[in-house]
Tab-separated table of C-alpha atoms in Angstrom:
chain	number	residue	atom	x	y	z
A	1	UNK	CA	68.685	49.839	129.160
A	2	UNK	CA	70.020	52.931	127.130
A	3	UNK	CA	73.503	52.132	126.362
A	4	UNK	CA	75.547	48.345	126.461
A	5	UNK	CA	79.186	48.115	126.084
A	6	UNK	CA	81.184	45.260	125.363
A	7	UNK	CA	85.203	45.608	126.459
A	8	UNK	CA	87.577	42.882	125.597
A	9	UNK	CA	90.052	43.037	128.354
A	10	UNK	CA	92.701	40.674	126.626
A	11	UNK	CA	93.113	43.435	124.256
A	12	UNK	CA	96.488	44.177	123.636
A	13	UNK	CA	97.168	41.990	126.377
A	14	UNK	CA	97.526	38.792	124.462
A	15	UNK	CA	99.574	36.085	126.820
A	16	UNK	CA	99.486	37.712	130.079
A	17	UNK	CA	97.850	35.415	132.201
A	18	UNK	CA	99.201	33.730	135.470
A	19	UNK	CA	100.402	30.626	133.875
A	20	UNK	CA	102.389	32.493	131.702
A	21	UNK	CA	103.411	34.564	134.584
A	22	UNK	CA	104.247	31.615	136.730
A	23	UNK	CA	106.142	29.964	134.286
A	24	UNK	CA	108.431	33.225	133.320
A	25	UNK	CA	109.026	33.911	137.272
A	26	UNK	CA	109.704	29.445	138.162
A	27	UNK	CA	110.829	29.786	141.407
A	28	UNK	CA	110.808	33.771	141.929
A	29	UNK	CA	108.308	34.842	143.651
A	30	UNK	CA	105.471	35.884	141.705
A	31	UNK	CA	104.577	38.856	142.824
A	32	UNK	CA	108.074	40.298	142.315
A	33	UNK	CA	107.844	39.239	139.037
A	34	UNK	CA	104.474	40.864	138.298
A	35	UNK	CA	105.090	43.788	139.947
A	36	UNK	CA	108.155	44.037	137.592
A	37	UNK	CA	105.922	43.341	134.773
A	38	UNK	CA	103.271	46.026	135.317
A	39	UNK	CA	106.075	48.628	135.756
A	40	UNK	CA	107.500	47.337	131.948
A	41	UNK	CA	104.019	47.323	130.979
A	42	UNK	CA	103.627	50.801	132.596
A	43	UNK	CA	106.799	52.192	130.994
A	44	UNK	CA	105.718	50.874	128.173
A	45	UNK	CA	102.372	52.287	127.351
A	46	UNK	CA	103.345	55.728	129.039
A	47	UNK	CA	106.727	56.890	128.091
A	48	UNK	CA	107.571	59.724	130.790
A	49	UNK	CA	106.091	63.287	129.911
A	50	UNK	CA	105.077	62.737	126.572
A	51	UNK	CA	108.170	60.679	125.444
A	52	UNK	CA	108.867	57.277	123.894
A	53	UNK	CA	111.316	55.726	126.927
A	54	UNK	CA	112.403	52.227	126.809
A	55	UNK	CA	114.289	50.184	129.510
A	56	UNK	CA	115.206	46.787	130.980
A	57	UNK	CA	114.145	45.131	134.227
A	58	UNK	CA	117.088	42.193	135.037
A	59	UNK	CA	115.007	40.265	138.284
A	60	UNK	CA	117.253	37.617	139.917
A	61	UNK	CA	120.559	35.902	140.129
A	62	UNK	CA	121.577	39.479	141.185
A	63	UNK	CA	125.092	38.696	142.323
A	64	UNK	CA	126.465	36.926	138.963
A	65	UNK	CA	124.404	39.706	137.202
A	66	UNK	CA	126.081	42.258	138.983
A	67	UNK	CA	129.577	40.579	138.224
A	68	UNK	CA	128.473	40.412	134.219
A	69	UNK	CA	127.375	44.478	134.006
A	70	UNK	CA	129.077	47.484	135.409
A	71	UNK	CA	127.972	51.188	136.816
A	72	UNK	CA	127.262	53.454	133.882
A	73	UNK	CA	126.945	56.831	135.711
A	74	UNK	CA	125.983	57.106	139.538
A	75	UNK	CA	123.423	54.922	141.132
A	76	UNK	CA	120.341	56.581	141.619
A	77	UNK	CA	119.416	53.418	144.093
A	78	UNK	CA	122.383	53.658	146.479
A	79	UNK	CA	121.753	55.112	150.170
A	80	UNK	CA	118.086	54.038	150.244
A	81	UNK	CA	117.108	51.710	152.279
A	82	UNK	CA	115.685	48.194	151.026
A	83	UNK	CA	111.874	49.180	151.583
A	84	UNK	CA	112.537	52.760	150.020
A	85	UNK	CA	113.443	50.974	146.642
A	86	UNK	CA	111.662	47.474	147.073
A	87	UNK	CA	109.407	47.311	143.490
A	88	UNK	CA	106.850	45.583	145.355
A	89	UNK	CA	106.641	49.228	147.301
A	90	UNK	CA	104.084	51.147	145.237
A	91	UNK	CA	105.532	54.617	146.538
A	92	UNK	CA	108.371	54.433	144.473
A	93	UNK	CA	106.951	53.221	141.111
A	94	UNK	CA	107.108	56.582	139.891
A	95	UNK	CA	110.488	57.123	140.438
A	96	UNK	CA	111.382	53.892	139.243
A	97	UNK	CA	109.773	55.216	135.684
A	98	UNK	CA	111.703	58.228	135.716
A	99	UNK	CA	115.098	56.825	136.615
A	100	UNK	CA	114.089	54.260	133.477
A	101	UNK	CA	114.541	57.433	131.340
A	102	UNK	CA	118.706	56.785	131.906
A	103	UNK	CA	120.343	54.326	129.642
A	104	UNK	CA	121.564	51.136	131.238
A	105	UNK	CA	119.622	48.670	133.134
A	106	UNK	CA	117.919	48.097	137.041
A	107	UNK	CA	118.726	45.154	138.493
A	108	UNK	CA	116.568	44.119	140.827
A	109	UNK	CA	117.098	41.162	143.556
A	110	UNK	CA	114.691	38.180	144.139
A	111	UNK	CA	112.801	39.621	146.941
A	112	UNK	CA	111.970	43.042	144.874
A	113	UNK	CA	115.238	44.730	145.910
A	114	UNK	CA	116.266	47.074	143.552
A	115	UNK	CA	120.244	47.088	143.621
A	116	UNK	CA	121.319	49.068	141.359
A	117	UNK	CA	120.043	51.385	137.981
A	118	UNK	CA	122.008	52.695	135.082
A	119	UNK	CA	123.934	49.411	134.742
A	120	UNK	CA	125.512	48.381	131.246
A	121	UNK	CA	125.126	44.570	130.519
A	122	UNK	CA	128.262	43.238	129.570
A	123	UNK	CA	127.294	39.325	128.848
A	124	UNK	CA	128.492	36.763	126.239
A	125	UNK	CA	126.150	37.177	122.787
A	126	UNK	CA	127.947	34.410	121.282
A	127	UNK	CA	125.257	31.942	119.863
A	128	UNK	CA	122.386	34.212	120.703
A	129	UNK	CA	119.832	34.453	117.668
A	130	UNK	CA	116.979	36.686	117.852
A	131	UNK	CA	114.312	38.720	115.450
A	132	UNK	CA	115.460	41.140	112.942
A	133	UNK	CA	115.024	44.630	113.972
A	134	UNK	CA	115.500	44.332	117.971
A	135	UNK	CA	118.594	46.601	119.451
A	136	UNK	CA	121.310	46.510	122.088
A	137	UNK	CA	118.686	46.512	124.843
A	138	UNK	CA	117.116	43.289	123.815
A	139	UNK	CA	120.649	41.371	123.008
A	140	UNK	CA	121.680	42.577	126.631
A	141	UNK	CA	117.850	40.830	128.273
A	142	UNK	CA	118.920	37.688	125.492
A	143	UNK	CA	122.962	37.541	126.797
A	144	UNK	CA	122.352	38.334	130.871
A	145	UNK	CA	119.726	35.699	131.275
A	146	UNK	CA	121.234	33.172	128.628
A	147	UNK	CA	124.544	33.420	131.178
A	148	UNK	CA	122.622	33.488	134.505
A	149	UNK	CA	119.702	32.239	136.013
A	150	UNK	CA	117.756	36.092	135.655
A	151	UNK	CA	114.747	36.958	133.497
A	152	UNK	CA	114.740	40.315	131.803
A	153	UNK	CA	112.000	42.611	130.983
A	154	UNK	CA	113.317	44.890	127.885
A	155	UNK	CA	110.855	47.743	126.674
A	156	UNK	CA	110.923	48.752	123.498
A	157	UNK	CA	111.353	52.461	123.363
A	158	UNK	CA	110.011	52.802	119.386
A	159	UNK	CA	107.155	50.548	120.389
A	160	UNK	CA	106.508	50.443	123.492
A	161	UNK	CA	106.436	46.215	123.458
A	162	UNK	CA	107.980	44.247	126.447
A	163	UNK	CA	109.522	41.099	126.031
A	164	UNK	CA	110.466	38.951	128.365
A	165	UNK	CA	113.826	36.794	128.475
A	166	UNK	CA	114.172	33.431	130.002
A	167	UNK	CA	117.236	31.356	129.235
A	168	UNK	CA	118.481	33.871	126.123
A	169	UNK	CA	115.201	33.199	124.748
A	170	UNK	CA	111.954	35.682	124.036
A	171	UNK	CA	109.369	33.912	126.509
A	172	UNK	CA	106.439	36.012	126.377
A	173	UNK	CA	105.835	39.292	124.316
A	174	UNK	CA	103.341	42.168	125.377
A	175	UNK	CA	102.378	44.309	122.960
A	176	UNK	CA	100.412	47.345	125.102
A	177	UNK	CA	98.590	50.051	123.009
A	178	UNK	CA	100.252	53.119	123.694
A	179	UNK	CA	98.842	56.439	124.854
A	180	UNK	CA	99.588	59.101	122.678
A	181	UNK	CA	103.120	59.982	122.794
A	182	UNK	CA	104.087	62.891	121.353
A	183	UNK	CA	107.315	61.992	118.360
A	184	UNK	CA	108.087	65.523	117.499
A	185	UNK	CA	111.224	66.113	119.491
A	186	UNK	CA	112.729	69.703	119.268
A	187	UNK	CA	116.792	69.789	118.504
């Protein structure tokens, strides 16, 4: 033997493991909700081109979360048919990260459906309490799932971390190292 190499593969993976999993998706299915996952994780780690993009995955409850959030600019999901822009359909997982470079949020159905992208979250925040430092994104994944039965999936667009929401409540924190993204944006 010449060379040996040791690679920790819960590094920067801390927590995501399939009982964690299960217990964020309850009675989801689970590969919706890990599908949903990677693509946060994805987004995450990547950006888009070189740049820093955050966004937020709303899975379930779709119909009350569709009646708490309204249309932000037009839907980039409607027309296509449910297999075209089904997250469990690895064809469009590319698209899916570069519609993420829009503001607002996807919302995405039980069965992997996405319904709709660009959405703005318009939920009660009354009682919500989360960490210092987290933005607008993160107190939409806290209020939408603290008023339905959804998770969210927010991605941090300075960090790159996803969080997950259960119940207006952080559940599970990823925290993936980051390719080099470049920070020097022209004006």
């Amino acid at each position: 033997v010449d060379a040996m190499m040791v690679v920790n593969t819960n590094m920067g993976f801390e927590g995501y493991d399939p009982i964690k999993i299960a217990a964020l998706a309850g009675d989801m299915p689970l590969e919706v909700v890990k599908t949903a996952l990677d693509l946060a994780v994805d987004i995450g780690q990547e950006g888009r081109e070189g740049e820093p993009v955050g966004t937020l995955f709303v899975v379930g409850d779709s119909e009350r979360v569709l009646h708490h959030s309204r249309s932000m600019t037009f839907d980039p999901f409607r027309g296509y048919s449910e297999r075209e822009k089904n997250i469990s359909n690895p064809d469009i997982h590319e698209g899916v990260k570069e519609v993420a470079l829009m503001d607002g949020a996807f919302i995405i159905q039980e069965d992997g459906v996405i319904l709709s992208g660009g959405r703005y979250i318009s939920a009660d925040v009354q009682g919500l309490v989360l960490p210092k430092g987290l933005g607008a994104r993160h107190v939409a994944a806290a209020s939408i799932t603290k008023t339905t039965r959804a998770i969210a999936l927010a991605v941090s667009e300075s960090t790159g971390t996803v969080r997950a929401f259960k119940r207006g409540e952080i559940v599970l924190q990823l925290n993936p190292h980051r390719r080099r993204i470049k920070h020097d944006r022209r004006r």
